[in-house]
Short mmCIF file of C-alpha atoms (C1' of nucleotides) in Angstrom, two decimals:
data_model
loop_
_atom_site.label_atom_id
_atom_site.label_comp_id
_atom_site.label_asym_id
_atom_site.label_seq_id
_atom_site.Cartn_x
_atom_site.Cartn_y
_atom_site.Cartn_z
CA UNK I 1 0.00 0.00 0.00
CA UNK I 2 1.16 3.45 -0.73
CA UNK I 3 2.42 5.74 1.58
CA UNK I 4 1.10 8.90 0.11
CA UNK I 5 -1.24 11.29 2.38
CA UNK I 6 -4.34 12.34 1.49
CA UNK I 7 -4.45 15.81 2.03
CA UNK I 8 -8.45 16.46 1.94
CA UNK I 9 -8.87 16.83 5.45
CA UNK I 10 -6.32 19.74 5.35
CA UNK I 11 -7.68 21.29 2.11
CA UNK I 12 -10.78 21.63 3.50
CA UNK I 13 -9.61 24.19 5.90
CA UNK I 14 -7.85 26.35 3.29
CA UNK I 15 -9.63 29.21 1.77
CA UNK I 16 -10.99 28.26 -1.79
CA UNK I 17 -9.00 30.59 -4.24
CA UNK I 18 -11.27 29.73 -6.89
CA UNK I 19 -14.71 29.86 -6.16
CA UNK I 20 -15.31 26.45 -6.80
CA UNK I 21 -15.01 23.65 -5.10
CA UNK I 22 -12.02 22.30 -3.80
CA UNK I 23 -10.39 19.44 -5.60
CA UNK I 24 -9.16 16.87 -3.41
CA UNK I 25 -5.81 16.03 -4.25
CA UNK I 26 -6.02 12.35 -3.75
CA UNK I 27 -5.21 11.41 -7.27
CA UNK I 28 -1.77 10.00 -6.35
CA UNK I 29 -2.90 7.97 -3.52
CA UNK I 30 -4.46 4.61 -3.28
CA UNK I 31 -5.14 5.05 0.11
CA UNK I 32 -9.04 5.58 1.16
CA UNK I 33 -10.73 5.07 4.09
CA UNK I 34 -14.33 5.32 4.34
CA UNK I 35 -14.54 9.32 5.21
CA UNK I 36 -12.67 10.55 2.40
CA UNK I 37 -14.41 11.60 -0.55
CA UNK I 38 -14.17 9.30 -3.60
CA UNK I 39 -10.35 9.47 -4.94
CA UNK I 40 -10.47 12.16 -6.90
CA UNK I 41 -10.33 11.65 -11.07
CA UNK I 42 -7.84 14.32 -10.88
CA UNK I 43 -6.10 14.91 -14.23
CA UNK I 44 -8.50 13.18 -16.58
CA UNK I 45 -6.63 10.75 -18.62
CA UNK I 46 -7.27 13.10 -21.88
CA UNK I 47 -5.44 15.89 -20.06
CA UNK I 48 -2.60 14.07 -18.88
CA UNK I 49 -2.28 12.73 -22.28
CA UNK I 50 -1.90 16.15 -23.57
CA UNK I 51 0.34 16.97 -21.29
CA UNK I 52 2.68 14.39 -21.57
CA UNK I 53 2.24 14.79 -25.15
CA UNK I 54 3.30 18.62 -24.90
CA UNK I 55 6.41 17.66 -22.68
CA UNK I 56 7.59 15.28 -25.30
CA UNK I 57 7.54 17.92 -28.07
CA UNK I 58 9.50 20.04 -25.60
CA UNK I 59 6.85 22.48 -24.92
CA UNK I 60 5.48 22.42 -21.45
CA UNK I 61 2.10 21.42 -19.94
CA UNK I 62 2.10 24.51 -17.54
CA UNK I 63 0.54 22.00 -15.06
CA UNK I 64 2.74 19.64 -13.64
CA UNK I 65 5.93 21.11 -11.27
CA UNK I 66 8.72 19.33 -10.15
CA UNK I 67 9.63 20.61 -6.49
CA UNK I 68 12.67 20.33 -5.01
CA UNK I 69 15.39 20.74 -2.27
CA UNK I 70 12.55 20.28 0.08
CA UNK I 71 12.95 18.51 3.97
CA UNK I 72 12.46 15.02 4.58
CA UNK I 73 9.97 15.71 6.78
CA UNK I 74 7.90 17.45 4.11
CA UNK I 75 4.82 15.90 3.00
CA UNK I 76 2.03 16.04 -0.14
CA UNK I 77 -0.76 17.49 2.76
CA UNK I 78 1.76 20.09 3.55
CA UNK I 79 2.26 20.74 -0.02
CA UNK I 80 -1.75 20.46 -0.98
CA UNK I 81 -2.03 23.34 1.14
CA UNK I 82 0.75 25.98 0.07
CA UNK I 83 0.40 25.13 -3.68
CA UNK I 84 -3.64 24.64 -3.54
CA UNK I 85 -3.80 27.87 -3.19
CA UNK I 86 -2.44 29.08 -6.39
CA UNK I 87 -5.36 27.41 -8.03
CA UNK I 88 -6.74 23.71 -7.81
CA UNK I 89 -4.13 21.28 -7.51
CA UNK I 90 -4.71 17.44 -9.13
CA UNK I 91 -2.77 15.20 -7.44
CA UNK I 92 0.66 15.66 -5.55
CA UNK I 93 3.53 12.84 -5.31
CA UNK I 94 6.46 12.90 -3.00
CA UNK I 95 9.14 11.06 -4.03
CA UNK I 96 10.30 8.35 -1.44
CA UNK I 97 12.75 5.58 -0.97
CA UNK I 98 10.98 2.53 -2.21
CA UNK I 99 12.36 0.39 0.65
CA UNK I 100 13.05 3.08 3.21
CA UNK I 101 9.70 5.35 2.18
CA UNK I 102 12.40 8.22 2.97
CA UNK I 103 11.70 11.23 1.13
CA UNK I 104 13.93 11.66 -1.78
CA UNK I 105 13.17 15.37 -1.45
CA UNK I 106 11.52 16.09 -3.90
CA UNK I 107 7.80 16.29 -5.33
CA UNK I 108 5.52 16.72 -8.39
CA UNK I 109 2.74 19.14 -7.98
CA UNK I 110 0.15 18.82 -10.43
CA UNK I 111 -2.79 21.62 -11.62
CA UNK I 112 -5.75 20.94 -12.90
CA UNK I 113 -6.17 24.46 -14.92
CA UNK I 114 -3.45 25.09 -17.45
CA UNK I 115 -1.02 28.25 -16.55
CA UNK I 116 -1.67 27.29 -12.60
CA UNK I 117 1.62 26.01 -12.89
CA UNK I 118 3.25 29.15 -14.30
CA UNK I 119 1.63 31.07 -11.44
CA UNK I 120 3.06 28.89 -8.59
CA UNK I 121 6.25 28.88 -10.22
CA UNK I 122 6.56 32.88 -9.96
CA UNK I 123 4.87 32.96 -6.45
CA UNK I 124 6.25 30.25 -5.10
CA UNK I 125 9.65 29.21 -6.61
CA UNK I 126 12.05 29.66 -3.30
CA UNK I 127 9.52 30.46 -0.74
CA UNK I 128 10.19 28.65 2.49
CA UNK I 129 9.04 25.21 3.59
CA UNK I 130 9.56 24.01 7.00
CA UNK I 131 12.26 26.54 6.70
CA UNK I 132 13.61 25.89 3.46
CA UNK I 133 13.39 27.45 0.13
CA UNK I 134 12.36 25.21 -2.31
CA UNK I 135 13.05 25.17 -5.94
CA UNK I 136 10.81 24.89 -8.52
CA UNK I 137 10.97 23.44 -12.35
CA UNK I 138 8.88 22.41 -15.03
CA UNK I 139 8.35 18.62 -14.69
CA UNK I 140 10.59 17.19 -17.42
CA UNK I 141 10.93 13.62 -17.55
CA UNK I 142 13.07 13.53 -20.51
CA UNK I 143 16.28 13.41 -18.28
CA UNK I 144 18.54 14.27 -21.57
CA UNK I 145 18.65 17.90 -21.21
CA UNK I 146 20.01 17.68 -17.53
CA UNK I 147 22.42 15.22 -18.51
CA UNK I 148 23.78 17.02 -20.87
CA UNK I 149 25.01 20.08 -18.77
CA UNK I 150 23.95 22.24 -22.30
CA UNK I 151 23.20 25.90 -20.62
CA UNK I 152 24.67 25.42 -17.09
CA UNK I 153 26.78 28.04 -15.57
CA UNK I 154 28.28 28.39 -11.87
CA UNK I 155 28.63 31.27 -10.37
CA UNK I 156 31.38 32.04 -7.45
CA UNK I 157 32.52 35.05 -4.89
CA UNK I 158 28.58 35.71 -4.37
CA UNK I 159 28.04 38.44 -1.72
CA UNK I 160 26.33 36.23 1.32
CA UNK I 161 23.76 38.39 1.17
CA UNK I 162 22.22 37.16 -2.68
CA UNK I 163 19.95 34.63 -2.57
CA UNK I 164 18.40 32.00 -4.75
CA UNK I 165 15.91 34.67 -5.81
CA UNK I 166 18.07 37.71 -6.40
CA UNK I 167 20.37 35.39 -8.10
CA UNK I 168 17.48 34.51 -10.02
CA UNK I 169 16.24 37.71 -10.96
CA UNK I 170 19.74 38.87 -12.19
CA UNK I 171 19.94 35.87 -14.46
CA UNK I 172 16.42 35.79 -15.84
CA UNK I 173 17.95 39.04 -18.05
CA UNK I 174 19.90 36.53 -20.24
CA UNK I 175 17.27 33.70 -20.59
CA UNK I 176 14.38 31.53 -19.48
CA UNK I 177 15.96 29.83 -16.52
CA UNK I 178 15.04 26.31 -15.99
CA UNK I 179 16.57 25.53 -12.77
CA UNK I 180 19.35 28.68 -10.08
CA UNK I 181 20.35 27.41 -6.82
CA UNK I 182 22.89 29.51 -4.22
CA UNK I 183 24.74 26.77 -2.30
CA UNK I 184 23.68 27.36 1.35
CA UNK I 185 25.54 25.68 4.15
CA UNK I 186 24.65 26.04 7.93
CA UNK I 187 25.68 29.91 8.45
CA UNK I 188 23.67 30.50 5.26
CA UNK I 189 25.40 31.28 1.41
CA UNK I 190 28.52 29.51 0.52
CA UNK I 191 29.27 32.14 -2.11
CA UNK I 192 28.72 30.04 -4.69
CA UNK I 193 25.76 29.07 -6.78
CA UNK I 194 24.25 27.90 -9.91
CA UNK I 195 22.06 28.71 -12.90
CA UNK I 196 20.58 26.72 -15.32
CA UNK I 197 19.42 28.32 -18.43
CA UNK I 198 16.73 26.83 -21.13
CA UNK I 199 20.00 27.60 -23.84
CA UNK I 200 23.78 27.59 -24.56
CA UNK I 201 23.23 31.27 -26.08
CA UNK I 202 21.50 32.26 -22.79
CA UNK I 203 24.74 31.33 -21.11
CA UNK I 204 27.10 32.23 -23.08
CA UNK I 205 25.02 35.93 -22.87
CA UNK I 206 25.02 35.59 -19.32
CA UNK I 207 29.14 34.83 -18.53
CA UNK I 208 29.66 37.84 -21.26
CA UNK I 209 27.66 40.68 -19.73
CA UNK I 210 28.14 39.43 -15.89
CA UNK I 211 31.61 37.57 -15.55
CA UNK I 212 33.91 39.98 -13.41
CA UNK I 213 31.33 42.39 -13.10
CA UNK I 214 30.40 43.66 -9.40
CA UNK I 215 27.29 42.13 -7.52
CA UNK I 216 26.60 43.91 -4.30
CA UNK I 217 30.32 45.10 -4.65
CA UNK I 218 31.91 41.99 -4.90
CA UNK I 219 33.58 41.06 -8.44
CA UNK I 220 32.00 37.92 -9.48
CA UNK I 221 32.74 35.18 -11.38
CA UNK I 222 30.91 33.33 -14.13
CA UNK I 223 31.52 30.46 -16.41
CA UNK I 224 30.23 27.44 -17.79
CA UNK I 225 29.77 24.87 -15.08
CA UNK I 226 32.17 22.05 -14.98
CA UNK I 227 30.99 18.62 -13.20
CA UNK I 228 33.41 18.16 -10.30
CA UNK I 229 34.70 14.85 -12.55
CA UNK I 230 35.42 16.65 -15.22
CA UNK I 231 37.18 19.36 -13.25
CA UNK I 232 39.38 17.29 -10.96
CA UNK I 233 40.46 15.47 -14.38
CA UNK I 234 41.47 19.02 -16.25
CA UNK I 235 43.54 19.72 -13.03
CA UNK I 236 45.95 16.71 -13.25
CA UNK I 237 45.81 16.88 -16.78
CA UNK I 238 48.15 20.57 -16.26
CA UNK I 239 49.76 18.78 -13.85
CA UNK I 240 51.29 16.07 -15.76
CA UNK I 241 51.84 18.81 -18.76
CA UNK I 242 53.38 21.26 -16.65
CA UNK I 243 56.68 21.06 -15.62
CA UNK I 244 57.74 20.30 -11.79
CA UNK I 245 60.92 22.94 -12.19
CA UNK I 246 61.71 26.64 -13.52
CA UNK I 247 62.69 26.04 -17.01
CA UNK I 248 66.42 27.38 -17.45
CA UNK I 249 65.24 29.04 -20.90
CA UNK I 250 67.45 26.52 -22.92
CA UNK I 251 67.19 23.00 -24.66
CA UNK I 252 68.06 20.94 -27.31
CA UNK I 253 66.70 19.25 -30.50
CA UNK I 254 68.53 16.35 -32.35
CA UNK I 255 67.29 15.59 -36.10
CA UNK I 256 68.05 12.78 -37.81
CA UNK I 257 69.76 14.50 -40.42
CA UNK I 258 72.30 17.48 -40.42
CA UNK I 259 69.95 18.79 -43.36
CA UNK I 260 67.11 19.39 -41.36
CA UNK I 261 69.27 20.78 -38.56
CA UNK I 262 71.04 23.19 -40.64
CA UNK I 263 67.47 24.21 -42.10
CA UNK I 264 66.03 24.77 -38.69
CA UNK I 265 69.07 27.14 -38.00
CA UNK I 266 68.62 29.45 -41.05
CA UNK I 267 64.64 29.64 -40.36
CA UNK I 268 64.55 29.85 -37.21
CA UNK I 269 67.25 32.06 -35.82
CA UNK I 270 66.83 35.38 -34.25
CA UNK I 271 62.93 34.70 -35.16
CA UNK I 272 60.17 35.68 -32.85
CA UNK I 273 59.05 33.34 -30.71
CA UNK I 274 55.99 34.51 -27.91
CA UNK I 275 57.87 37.56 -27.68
CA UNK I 276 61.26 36.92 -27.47
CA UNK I 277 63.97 36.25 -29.91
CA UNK I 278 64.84 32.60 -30.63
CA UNK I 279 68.30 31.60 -30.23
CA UNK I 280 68.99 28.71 -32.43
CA UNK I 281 72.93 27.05 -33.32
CA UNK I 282 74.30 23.84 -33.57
CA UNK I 283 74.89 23.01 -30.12
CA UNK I 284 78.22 23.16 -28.71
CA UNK I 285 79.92 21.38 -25.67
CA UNK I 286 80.17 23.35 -22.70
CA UNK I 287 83.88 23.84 -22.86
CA UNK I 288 83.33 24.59 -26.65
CA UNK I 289 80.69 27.24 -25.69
CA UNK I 290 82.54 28.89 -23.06
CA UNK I 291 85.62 29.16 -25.05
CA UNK I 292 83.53 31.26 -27.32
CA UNK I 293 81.85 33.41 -25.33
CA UNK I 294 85.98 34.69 -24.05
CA UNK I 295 86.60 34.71 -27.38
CA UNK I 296 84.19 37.23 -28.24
CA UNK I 297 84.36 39.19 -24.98
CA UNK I 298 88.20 39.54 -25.74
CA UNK I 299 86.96 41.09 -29.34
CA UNK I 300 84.55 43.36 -27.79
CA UNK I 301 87.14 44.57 -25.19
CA UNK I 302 89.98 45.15 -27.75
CA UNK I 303 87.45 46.51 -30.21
CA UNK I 304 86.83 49.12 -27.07
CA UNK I 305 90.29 49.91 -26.32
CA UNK I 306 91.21 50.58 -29.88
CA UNK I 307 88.66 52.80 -30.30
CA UNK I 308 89.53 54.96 -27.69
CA UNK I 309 93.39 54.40 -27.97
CA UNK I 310 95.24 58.03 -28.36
CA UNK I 311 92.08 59.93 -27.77
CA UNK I 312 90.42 58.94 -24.68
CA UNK I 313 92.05 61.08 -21.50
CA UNK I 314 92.08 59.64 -18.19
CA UNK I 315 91.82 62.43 -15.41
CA UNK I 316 92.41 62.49 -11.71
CA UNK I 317 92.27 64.97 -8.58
CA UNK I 318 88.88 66.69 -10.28
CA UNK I 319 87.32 68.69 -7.75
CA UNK I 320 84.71 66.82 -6.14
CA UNK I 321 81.81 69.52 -6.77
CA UNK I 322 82.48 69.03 -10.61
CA UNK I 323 79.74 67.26 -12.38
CA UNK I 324 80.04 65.45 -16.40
CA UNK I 325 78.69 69.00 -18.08
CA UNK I 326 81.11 70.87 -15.70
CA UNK I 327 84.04 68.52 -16.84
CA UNK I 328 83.04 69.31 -20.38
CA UNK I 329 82.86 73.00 -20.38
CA UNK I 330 86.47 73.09 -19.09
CA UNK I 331 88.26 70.24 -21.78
CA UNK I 332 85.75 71.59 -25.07
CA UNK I 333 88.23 74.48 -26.48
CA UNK I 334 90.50 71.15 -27.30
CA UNK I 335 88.78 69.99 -29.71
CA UNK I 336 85.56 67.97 -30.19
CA UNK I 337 84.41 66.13 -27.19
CA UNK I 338 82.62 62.45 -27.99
CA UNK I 339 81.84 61.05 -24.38
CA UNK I 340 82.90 62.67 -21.00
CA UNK I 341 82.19 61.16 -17.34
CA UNK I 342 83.14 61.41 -13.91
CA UNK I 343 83.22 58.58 -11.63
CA UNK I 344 81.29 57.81 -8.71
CA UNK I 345 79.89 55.87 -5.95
CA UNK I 346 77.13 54.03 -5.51
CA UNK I 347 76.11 56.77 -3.14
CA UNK I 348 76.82 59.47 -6.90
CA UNK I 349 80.16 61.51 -4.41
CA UNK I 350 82.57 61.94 -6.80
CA UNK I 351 85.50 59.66 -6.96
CA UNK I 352 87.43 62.28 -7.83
CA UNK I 353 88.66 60.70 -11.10
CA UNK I 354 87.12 60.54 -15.05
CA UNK I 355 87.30 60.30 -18.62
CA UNK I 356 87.14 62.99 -21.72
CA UNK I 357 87.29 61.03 -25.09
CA UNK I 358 88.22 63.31 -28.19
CA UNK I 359 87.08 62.55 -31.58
CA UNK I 360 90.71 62.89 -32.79
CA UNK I 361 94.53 61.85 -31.45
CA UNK I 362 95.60 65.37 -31.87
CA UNK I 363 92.61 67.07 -29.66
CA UNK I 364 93.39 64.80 -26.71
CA UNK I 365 97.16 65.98 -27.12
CA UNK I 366 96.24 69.29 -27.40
CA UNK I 367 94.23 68.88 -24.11
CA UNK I 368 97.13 67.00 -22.19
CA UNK I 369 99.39 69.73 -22.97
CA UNK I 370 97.18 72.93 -21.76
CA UNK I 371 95.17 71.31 -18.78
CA UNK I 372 98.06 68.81 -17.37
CA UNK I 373 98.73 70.13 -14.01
CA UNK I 374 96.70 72.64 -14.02
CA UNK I 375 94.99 73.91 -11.45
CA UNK I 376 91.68 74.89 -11.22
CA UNK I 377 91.97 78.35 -9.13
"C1'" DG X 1 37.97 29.23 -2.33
"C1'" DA X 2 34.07 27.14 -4.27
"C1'" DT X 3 31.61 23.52 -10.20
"C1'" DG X 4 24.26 20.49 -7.07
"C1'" DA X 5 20.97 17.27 -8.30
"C1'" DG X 6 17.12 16.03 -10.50
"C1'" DC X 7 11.81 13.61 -12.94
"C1'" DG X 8 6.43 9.65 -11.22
"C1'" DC X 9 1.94 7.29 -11.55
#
DNA sequence: GATGAGCGC
């Protein structure tokens, strides 16, 4: 025998929002017991024909509602009674355990009138029941679009103070919402929540216009939800790709054949690679490498001293309050001066000591012979 | 920082 309550005793005592006569919503139950009134037809077969027919084309009934997050404790009397009064409900199921008879938490509500449905679901989606809000969504027993995920976003650093509803209403701007949930623990919001939308294109419109945007003056974020699965597997996927050390900003590729190595040195050389110039050469041995790079230092450092051999000037005792243009003024009637610079600490004192470079051998002599030993009084 | 759960007589 069936478990399900027959809420007539308790829908007599509600206020007829119709007019009519109430409905007793026994049409799920088999129980009876000789005071009831006859089990109600409830739907008529036609009707629930039509309906079913009209959720299979994937347009809705507007009659039946599938309620959920609701308390164990809840039951269809309790629910006869808050959604009766919307308009006349024809039968109500909670969903139980079929050994334990547990509630599973959820319910199906089902009108009699078309668009009764519709109504509850704007007055009543969240409301509290035996102090929880309950959710509320079209009865859809084609379980294909929730499997697929198509449409779903999550939605995280939520202000504690936005709830299922406000996160509702700023959603429902960006599409018909099938299902929006904030994750609650016991001290209320966990920040986080969820929206299901009827479309991809309502998502997608949703993470453009509201991702990093400011809700209640936190910066949210929004993006297409990813089952926990799914997510945990992405994660050690960039673990195993990434490496476990600082790359040193070097490597090396072996080809089969010097051809192709040579060819990879001519195109790809000094080309720009994610910002940076490549460096590619046929690789040396260290010791072959380092011998090099002396090599060439030695070149740049003779190149330097024969460029300023016989006309740089090296000066010493400058007065300490002299700066570079100073230096210059006082060694230009020699002749034309290329580079000039005094010395100096860390701390920029003088060191008392510097350089005037001439762009000829005969300016610098010039300049040795007039300011050699002179003095600066 | 965080990625639910869910569809019947």
């Amino acid at each position: 025998m069936s478990a399900s309550v027959s809420p007539s005793v308790q829908a007599a005592e509600l206020p007829s929002t119709n007019g009519k006569t109430e409905q007793p919503a026994a049409g799920e139950t088999t129980a009876t017991n000789g005071t009831s009134p006859k089990p109600a037809a409830a739907t008529p077969a036609k009707q629930q024909q039509a309906n079913q027919a009209a959720a299979n084309d994937g347009s809705q009934p507007n009659t039946s509602l599938y309620v959920g997050e609701l308390d164990p404790s809840v039951t269809e009397a309790m629910l006869f009674e808050i959604f009766n009064m919307i308009g006349p409900v024809s039968s109500i199921r909670v969903c139980r355990d079929a050994v334990t008879r547990r509630s599973l938490g959820y319910a199906y509500v089902n009108f009699l009138n078309s668009n009764d449905g519709e109504r509850a679901m704007d007055q009543l989606n969240y409301s509290l029941i035996r102090g929880r809000p309950c959710r509320i969504m079209w009865s859809q027993r084609d379980p294909a679009l929730r499997r697929t995920g198509q449409g779903n976003i999550f939605i995280k650093n939520l202000d504690e103070g936005i709830d299922n509803k406000a996160l509702h209403d700023t959603f429902s701007a960006f599409g018909n919402i099938l299902s929006c949930k904030v994750a609650v623990g016991e001290g209320g919001s966990l920040g986080y929540g969820f929206v299901h939308y009827e479309t991809q294109e309502a998502a997608d419109n949703a993470i453009e216009h509201v991702n990093g945007m400011l809700l209640n003056d936190k910066k949210v974020y929004v993006g297409n939800h990813i089952p926990r699965k799914e997510r945990l597997q992405k994660i050690e996927e960039a673990k195993a790709r990434l490496p476990t050390c600082k790359s040193r900003g070097f490597g090396f590729v072996n080809y089969e054949h010097h051809d192709a190595a040579q060819n990879a040195v001519t195109e790809l050389h000094d080309m720009d690679f994610h910002g940076q110039k490549l460096f590619v050469a046929r690789a040396q041995k260290k010791t072959e490498r380092e011998e090099e790079l002396r090599r060439s230092y030695e070149a740049a450092k003779n190149e330097k001293l024969s460029k300023f051999e016989g006309v740089n000037l090296y000066l010493k005792n400058i007065p300490e309050e002299f700066d570079d243009e100073r230096l210059r003024e006082e060694f230009a009637p020699f002749g034309t001066i290329t580079s000039c610079k005094i010395m100096r600490a860390p701390s920029g004192i003088s060191r008392g000591f510097g350089f005037v470079c001439y762009s000829a051998p005969d300016e610098a002599n010039k300049a040795v012979a007039e300011m050699n030993g002179k003095n600066d009084g």
